Amino acid sequence: MHHDRIIGPATTPPQISTCLPDNITPIFLPSRALELNPVENIWKYMRASWLSNRVFDDYEAIIDAACEAWQKLLARLNHQLYRNEAVGPCRLIIMTV
């Protein structure tokens, strides 16, 4: 049985294809294809909105700021959903940190 494996450019070097078995074909994603990795768009928005131009004292401060930015993003998404009349009675349920 043959399998395809999608591999992101940031995580795996191209030499990986020499290590894979013959029944697995690597499919490499382009290095600048944000539309193929929507999480990158979320991080870009969070960095631009709440996390840019800051200096953190330690690792915990980074984690706290990221969690705070995530909560702000969720609040903004919920606000936009409730404000949108086309959605009607639907509710957005997102796991929070």
mmCIF file of N, CA and C in Angstrom:
data_model
loop_
_atom_site.group_PDB
_atom_site.id
_atom_site.type_symbol
_atom_site.label_atom_id
_atom_site.label_comp_id
_atom_site.label_asym_id
_atom_site.label_seq_id
_atom_site.Cartn_x
_atom_site.Cartn_y
_atom_site.Cartn_z
ATOM 1 N N MET A 1 0.849 -1.171 0.000
ATOM 2 C CA MET A 1 0.000 0.000 0.000
ATOM 3 C C MET A 1 0.900 1.240 0.000
ATOM 4 N N HIS A 2 0.558 2.196 -0.841
ATOM 5 C CA HIS A 2 1.360 3.407 -0.971
ATOM 6 C C HIS A 2 0.719 4.541 -0.179
ATOM 7 N N HIS A 3 1.557 5.373 0.440
ATOM 8 C CA HIS A 3 1.077 6.498 1.240
ATOM 9 C C HIS A 3 1.789 7.769 0.810
ATOM 10 N N ASP A 4 1.085 8.892 0.937
ATOM 11 C CA ASP A 4 1.686 10.207 0.743
ATOM 12 C C ASP A 4 1.822 10.856 2.109
ATOM 13 N N ARG A 5 2.853 11.623 2.298
ATOM 14 C CA ARG A 5 3.090 12.317 3.571
ATOM 15 C C ARG A 5 3.344 13.782 3.272
ATOM 16 N N ILE A 6 2.486 14.655 3.834
ATOM 17 C CA ILE A 6 2.664 16.094 3.656
ATOM 18 C C ILE A 6 3.660 16.576 4.702
ATOM 19 N N ILE A 7 4.678 17.277 4.238
ATOM 20 C CA ILE A 7 5.763 17.709 5.107
ATOM 21 C C ILE A 7 5.944 19.214 4.976
ATOM 22 N N GLY A 8 5.892 19.908 6.109
ATOM 23 C CA GLY A 8 6.107 21.350 6.108
ATOM 24 C C GLY A 8 7.579 21.675 5.990
ATOM 25 N N PRO A 9 7.911 22.745 5.287
ATOM 26 C CA PRO A 9 9.315 23.083 5.045
ATOM 27 C C PRO A 9 10.073 23.506 6.297
ATOM 28 N N ALA A 10 9.381 24.077 7.262
ATOM 29 C CA ALA A 10 10.071 24.566 8.453
ATOM 30 C C ALA A 10 10.462 23.436 9.399
ATOM 31 N N THR A 11 9.814 22.301 9.273
ATOM 32 C CA THR A 11 10.055 21.233 10.236
ATOM 33 C C THR A 11 10.940 20.120 9.722
ATOM 34 N N THR A 12 11.064 19.979 8.434
ATOM 35 C CA THR A 12 11.759 18.817 7.895
ATOM 36 C C THR A 12 12.655 19.207 6.730
ATOM 37 N N PRO A 13 13.899 18.781 6.746
ATOM 38 C CA PRO A 13 14.784 19.065 5.608
ATOM 39 C C PRO A 13 14.432 18.200 4.404
ATOM 40 N N PRO A 14 14.743 18.664 3.198
ATOM 41 C CA PRO A 14 14.424 17.888 1.988
ATOM 42 C C PRO A 14 15.083 16.515 1.960
ATOM 43 N N GLN A 15 16.161 16.302 2.713
ATOM 44 C CA GLN A 15 16.844 15.014 2.715
ATOM 45 C C GLN A 15 15.991 13.908 3.327
ATOM 46 N N ILE A 16 14.849 14.260 3.910
ATOM 47 C CA ILE A 16 13.993 13.258 4.530
ATOM 48 C C ILE A 16 13.544 12.207 3.521
ATOM 49 N N SER A 17 13.416 12.598 2.249
ATOM 50 C CA SER A 17 12.941 11.647 1.242
ATOM 51 C C SER A 17 13.889 10.466 1.088
ATOM 52 N N THR A 18 15.157 10.632 1.407
ATOM 53 C CA THR A 18 16.091 9.509 1.305
ATOM 54 C C THR A 18 15.931 8.541 2.466
ATOM 55 N N CYS A 19 15.289 8.968 3.541
ATOM 56 C CA CYS A 19 15.112 8.118 4.719
ATOM 57 C C CYS A 19 13.774 7.387 4.740
ATOM 58 N N LEU A 20 12.857 7.791 3.889
ATOM 59 C CA LEU A 20 11.523 7.196 3.899
ATOM 60 C C LEU A 20 11.498 5.885 3.128
ATOM 61 N N PRO A 21 10.627 4.966 3.527
ATOM 62 C CA PRO A 21 10.466 3.733 2.753
ATOM 63 C C PRO A 21 9.941 4.033 1.353
ATOM 64 N N ASP A 22 10.091 3.089 0.450
ATOM 65 C CA ASP A 22 9.675 3.292 -0.942
ATOM 66 C C ASP A 22 8.177 3.501 -1.094
ATOM 67 N N ASN A 23 7.380 3.023 -0.145
ATOM 68 C CA ASN A 23 5.929 3.150 -0.283
ATOM 69 C C ASN A 23 5.385 4.463 0.283
ATOM 70 N N ILE A 24 6.264 5.388 0.674
ATOM 71 C CA ILE A 24 5.837 6.701 1.175
ATOM 72 C C ILE A 24 6.467 7.787 0.313
ATOM 73 N N THR A 25 5.608 8.630 -0.274
ATOM 74 C CA THR A 25 6.066 9.733 -1.109
ATOM 75 C C THR A 25 5.901 11.040 -0.345
ATOM 76 N N PRO A 26 6.985 11.781 -0.122
ATOM 77 C CA PRO A 26 6.836 13.068 0.575
ATOM 78 C C PRO A 26 6.259 14.132 -0.350
ATOM 79 N N ILE A 27 5.369 14.946 0.190
ATOM 80 C CA ILE A 27 4.821 16.099 -0.521
ATOM 81 C C ILE A 27 5.233 17.320 0.295
ATOM 82 N N PHE A 28 6.164 18.099 -0.233
ATOM 83 C CA PHE A 28 6.694 19.246 0.496
ATOM 84 C C PHE A 28 5.837 20.479 0.243
ATOM 85 N N LEU A 29 5.468 21.158 1.326
ATOM 86 C CA LEU A 29 4.716 22.402 1.207
ATOM 87 C C LEU A 29 5.672 23.540 0.875
ATOM 88 N N PRO A 30 5.196 24.545 0.127
ATOM 89 C CA PRO A 30 6.035 25.717 -0.151
ATOM 90 C C PRO A 30 6.371 26.448 1.151
ATOM 91 N N SER A 31 7.502 27.106 1.171
ATOM 92 C CA SER A 31 7.946 27.752 2.408
ATOM 93 C C SER A 31 7.096 28.953 2.806
ATOM 94 N N ARG A 32 6.478 29.619 1.883
ATOM 95 C CA ARG A 32 5.665 30.799 2.198
ATOM 96 C C ARG A 32 4.226 30.604 1.736
ATOM 97 N N ALA A 33 3.569 29.577 2.234
ATOM 98 C CA ALA A 33 2.192 29.286 1.839
ATOM 99 C C ALA A 33 1.297 29.357 3.072
ATOM 100 N N LEU A 34 1.027 30.573 3.555
ATOM 101 C CA LEU A 34 0.221 30.738 4.757
ATOM 102 C C LEU A 34 -1.178 30.163 4.602
ATOM 103 N N GLU A 35 -1.710 30.176 3.391
ATOM 104 C CA GLU A 35 -3.056 29.653 3.194
ATOM 105 C C GLU A 35 -3.122 28.146 3.416
ATOM 106 N N LEU A 36 -1.977 27.466 3.361
ATOM 107 C CA LEU A 36 -1.938 26.031 3.619
ATOM 108 C C LEU A 36 -1.761 25.729 5.103
ATOM 109 N N ASN A 37 -1.452 26.725 5.891
ATOM 110 C CA ASN A 37 -1.291 26.560 7.326
ATOM 111 C C ASN A 37 -2.007 27.711 8.026
ATOM 112 N N PRO A 38 -3.329 27.603 8.205
ATOM 113 C CA PRO A 38 -4.105 28.724 8.737
ATOM 114 C C PRO A 38 -3.700 29.153 10.144
ATOM 115 N N VAL A 39 -3.061 28.279 10.905
ATOM 116 C CA VAL A 39 -2.617 28.670 12.242
ATOM 117 C C VAL A 39 -1.606 29.806 12.161
ATOM 118 N N GLU A 40 -0.816 29.830 11.092
ATOM 119 C CA GLU A 40 0.150 30.913 10.922
ATOM 120 C C GLU A 40 -0.549 32.260 10.817
ATOM 121 N N ASN A 41 -1.723 32.285 10.183
ATOM 122 C CA ASN A 41 -2.482 33.536 10.094
ATOM 123 C C ASN A 41 -2.952 33.996 11.473
ATOM 124 N N ILE A 42 -3.332 33.046 12.318
ATOM 125 C CA ILE A 42 -3.761 33.395 13.675
ATOM 126 C C ILE A 42 -2.601 33.987 14.459
ATOM 127 N N TRP A 43 -1.423 33.344 14.389
ATOM 128 C CA TRP A 43 -0.254 33.868 15.096
ATOM 129 C C TRP A 43 0.146 35.239 14.560
ATOM 130 N N LYS A 44 0.065 35.415 13.257
ATOM 131 C CA LYS A 44 0.410 36.710 12.659
ATOM 132 C C LYS A 44 -0.512 37.805 13.202
ATOM 133 N N TYR A 45 -1.809 37.516 13.276
ATOM 134 C CA TYR A 45 -2.777 38.479 13.792
ATOM 135 C C TYR A 45 -2.511 38.776 15.271
ATOM 136 N N MET A 46 -2.253 37.736 16.062
ATOM 137 C CA MET A 46 -1.999 37.937 17.488
ATOM 138 C C MET A 46 -0.719 38.731 17.723
ATOM 139 N N ARG A 47 0.311 38.447 16.934
ATOM 140 C CA ARG A 47 1.558 39.212 17.076
ATOM 141 C C ARG A 47 1.328 40.675 16.731
ATOM 142 N N ALA A 48 0.617 40.918 15.634
ATOM 143 C CA ALA A 48 0.384 42.301 15.207
ATOM 144 C C ALA A 48 -0.517 43.054 16.186
ATOM 145 N N SER A 49 -1.473 42.361 16.784
ATOM 146 C CA SER A 49 -2.449 43.027 17.646
ATOM 147 C C SER A 49 -1.994 43.184 19.091
ATOM 148 N N TRP A 50 -1.333 42.170 19.652
ATOM 149 C CA TRP A 50 -1.075 42.195 21.092
ATOM 150 C C TRP A 50 0.347 41.813 21.517
ATOM 151 N N LEU A 51 1.120 41.194 20.655
ATOM 152 C CA LEU A 51 2.393 40.641 21.113
ATOM 153 C C LEU A 51 3.633 41.320 20.530
ATOM 154 N N SER A 52 3.456 42.323 19.700
ATOM 155 C CA SER A 52 4.623 42.946 19.063
ATOM 156 C C SER A 52 5.216 44.051 19.941
ATOM 157 N N ASN A 53 6.485 44.360 19.681
ATOM 158 C CA ASN A 53 7.205 45.451 20.357
ATOM 159 C C ASN A 53 7.164 45.340 21.875
ATOM 160 N N ARG A 54 7.392 44.137 22.361
ATOM 161 C CA ARG A 54 7.398 43.910 23.805
ATOM 162 C C ARG A 54 8.657 43.151 24.197
ATOM 163 N N VAL A 55 9.107 43.402 25.395
ATOM 164 C CA VAL A 55 10.235 42.663 25.960
ATOM 165 C C VAL A 55 9.704 41.918 27.178
ATOM 166 N N PHE A 56 10.008 40.638 27.253
ATOM 167 C CA PHE A 56 9.509 39.816 28.347
ATOM 168 C C PHE A 56 10.639 39.504 29.326
ATOM 169 N N ASP A 57 10.301 39.463 30.599
ATOM 170 C CA ASP A 57 11.300 39.207 31.637
ATOM 171 C C ASP A 57 11.774 37.758 31.652
ATOM 172 N N ASP A 58 10.840 36.832 31.406
ATOM 173 C CA ASP A 58 11.200 35.419 31.453
ATOM 174 C C ASP A 58 10.206 34.610 30.619
ATOM 175 N N TYR A 59 10.418 33.308 30.603
ATOM 176 C CA TYR A 59 9.581 32.406 29.812
ATOM 177 C C TYR A 59 8.125 32.463 30.261
ATOM 178 N N GLU A 60 7.905 32.504 31.570
ATOM 179 C CA GLU A 60 6.536 32.564 32.094
ATOM 180 C C GLU A 60 5.808 33.814 31.605
ATOM 181 N N ALA A 61 6.507 34.918 31.491
ATOM 182 C CA ALA A 61 5.898 36.156 30.994
ATOM 183 C C ALA A 61 5.474 36.000 29.536
ATOM 184 N N ILE A 62 6.254 35.266 28.766
ATOM 185 C CA ILE A 62 5.891 35.001 27.364
ATOM 186 C C ILE A 62 4.621 34.167 27.306
ATOM 187 N N ILE A 63 4.578 33.107 28.107
ATOM 188 C CA ILE A 63 3.398 32.234 28.139
ATOM 189 C C ILE A 63 2.173 33.014 28.595
ATOM 190 N N ASP A 64 2.316 33.820 29.635
ATOM 191 C CA ASP A 64 1.191 34.624 30.128
ATOM 192 C C ASP A 64 0.684 35.587 29.061
ATOM 193 N N ALA A 65 1.591 36.241 28.354
ATOM 194 C CA ALA A 65 1.192 37.180 27.301
ATOM 195 C C ALA A 65 0.498 36.454 26.153
ATOM 196 N N ALA A 66 0.997 35.278 25.790
ATOM 197 C CA ALA A 66 0.369 34.506 24.713
ATOM 198 C C ALA A 66 -1.030 34.053 25.120
ATOM 199 N N CYS A 67 -1.190 33.614 26.372
ATOM 200 C CA CYS A 67 -2.516 33.204 26.855
ATOM 201 C C CYS A 67 -3.480 34.389 26.897
ATOM 202 N N GLU A 68 -2.977 35.528 27.330
ATOM 203 C CA GLU A 68 -3.809 36.731 27.362
ATOM 204 C C GLU A 68 -4.226 37.143 25.949
ATOM 205 N N ALA A 69 -3.305 37.072 25.004
ATOM 206 C CA ALA A 69 -3.628 37.394 23.611
ATOM 207 C C ALA A 69 -4.653 36.409 23.063
ATOM 208 N N TRP A 70 -4.514 35.133 23.415
ATOM 209 C CA TRP A 70 -5.470 34.113 22.956
ATOM 210 C C TRP A 70 -6.863 34.418 23.499
ATOM 211 N N GLN A 71 -6.957 34.788 24.782
ATOM 212 C CA GLN A 71 -8.250 35.120 25.372
ATOM 213 C C GLN A 71 -8.868 36.348 24.694
ATOM 214 N N LYS A 72 -8.052 37.332 24.366
ATOM 215 C CA LYS A 72 -8.550 38.513 23.651
ATOM 216 C C LYS A 72 -9.057 38.138 22.268
ATOM 217 N N LEU A 73 -8.342 37.239 21.604
ATOM 218 C CA LEU A 73 -8.779 36.782 20.284
ATOM 219 C C LEU A 73 -10.126 36.073 20.382
ATOM 220 N N LEU A 74 -10.281 35.186 21.370
ATOM 221 C CA LEU A 74 -11.554 34.483 21.555
ATOM 222 C C LEU A 74 -12.686 35.455 21.847
ATOM 223 N N ALA A 75 -12.422 36.449 22.693
ATOM 224 C CA ALA A 75 -13.448 37.440 23.014
ATOM 225 C C ALA A 75 -13.849 38.218 21.769
ATOM 226 N N ARG A 76 -12.874 38.572 20.949
ATOM 227 C CA ARG A 76 -13.169 39.311 19.722
ATOM 228 C C ARG A 76 -13.987 38.455 18.754
ATOM 229 N N LEU A 77 -13.624 37.180 18.627
ATOM 230 C CA LEU A 77 -14.374 36.289 17.738
ATOM 231 C C LEU A 77 -15.803 36.102 18.222
ATOM 232 N N ASN A 78 -15.982 35.895 19.529
ATOM 233 C CA ASN A 78 -17.324 35.742 20.081
ATOM 234 C C ASN A 78 -18.143 37.009 19.888
ATOM 235 N N HIS A 79 -17.532 38.160 20.094
ATOM 236 C CA HIS A 79 -18.237 39.428 19.910
ATOM 237 C C HIS A 79 -18.696 39.585 18.463
ATOM 238 N N GLN A 80 -17.829 39.270 17.525
ATOM 239 C CA GLN A 80 -18.188 39.388 16.114
ATOM 240 C C GLN A 80 -19.282 38.400 15.740
ATOM 241 N N LEU A 81 -19.248 37.211 16.315
ATOM 242 C CA LEU A 81 -20.270 36.222 16.002
ATOM 243 C C LEU A 81 -21.626 36.663 16.516
ATOM 244 N N TYR A 82 -21.691 37.138 17.757
ATOM 245 C CA TYR A 82 -22.963 37.565 18.329
ATOM 246 C C TYR A 82 -23.506 38.805 17.640
ATOM 247 N N ARG A 83 -22.615 39.643 17.142
ATOM 248 C CA ARG A 83 -23.030 40.874 16.478
ATOM 249 C C ARG A 83 -23.573 40.613 15.080
ATOM 250 N N ASN A 84 -23.168 39.514 14.480
ATOM 251 C CA ASN A 84 -23.552 39.201 13.112
ATOM 252 C C ASN A 84 -24.985 38.676 13.080
ATOM 253 N N GLU A 85 -25.896 39.428 12.486
ATOM 254 C CA GLU A 85 -27.303 39.037 12.449
ATOM 255 C C GLU A 85 -27.546 37.808 11.587
ATOM 256 N N ALA A 86 -26.692 37.569 10.616
ATOM 257 C CA ALA A 86 -26.882 36.425 9.726
ATOM 258 C C ALA A 86 -26.693 35.102 10.459
ATOM 259 N N VAL A 87 -25.990 35.117 11.569
ATOM 260 C CA VAL A 87 -25.731 33.883 12.308
ATOM 261 C C VAL A 87 -26.967 33.427 13.060
ATOM 262 N N GLY A 88 -27.767 34.372 13.526
ATOM 263 C CA GLY A 88 -28.971 34.022 14.255
ATOM 264 C C GLY A 88 -28.654 33.431 15.617
ATOM 265 N N PRO A 89 -29.333 32.328 15.981
ATOM 266 C CA PRO A 89 -29.165 31.780 17.327
ATOM 267 C C PRO A 89 -27.909 30.932 17.519
ATOM 268 N N CYS A 90 -27.102 30.789 16.486
ATOM 269 C CA CYS A 90 -25.890 29.970 16.614
ATOM 270 C C CYS A 90 -24.946 30.581 17.638
ATOM 271 N N ARG A 91 -24.188 29.740 18.276
ATOM 272 C CA ARG A 91 -23.216 30.190 19.265
ATOM 273 C C ARG A 91 -21.861 29.586 18.938
ATOM 274 N N LEU A 92 -20.843 30.349 19.189
ATOM 275 C CA LEU A 92 -19.476 29.894 18.960
ATOM 276 C C LEU A 92 -18.944 29.286 20.249
ATOM 277 N N ILE A 93 -18.532 28.037 20.170
ATOM 278 C CA ILE A 93 -17.967 27.363 21.326
ATOM 279 C C ILE A 93 -16.512 27.079 21.015
ATOM 280 N N ILE A 94 -15.622 27.708 21.761
ATOM 281 C CA ILE A 94 -14.193 27.538 21.559
ATOM 282 C C ILE A 94 -13.578 27.170 22.899
ATOM 283 N N MET A 95 -12.682 26.201 22.872
ATOM 284 C CA MET A 95 -11.988 25.842 24.109
ATOM 285 C C MET A 95 -11.099 26.997 24.534
ATOM 286 N N THR A 96 -11.132 27.298 25.796
ATOM 287 C CA THR A 96 -10.292 28.366 26.313
ATOM 288 C C THR A 96 -9.163 27.780 27.139
ATOM 289 N N VAL A 97 -8.134 28.561 27.276
ATOM 290 C CA VAL A 97 -6.955 28.120 28.037
ATOM 291 C C VAL A 97 -7.199 28.328 29.507
#
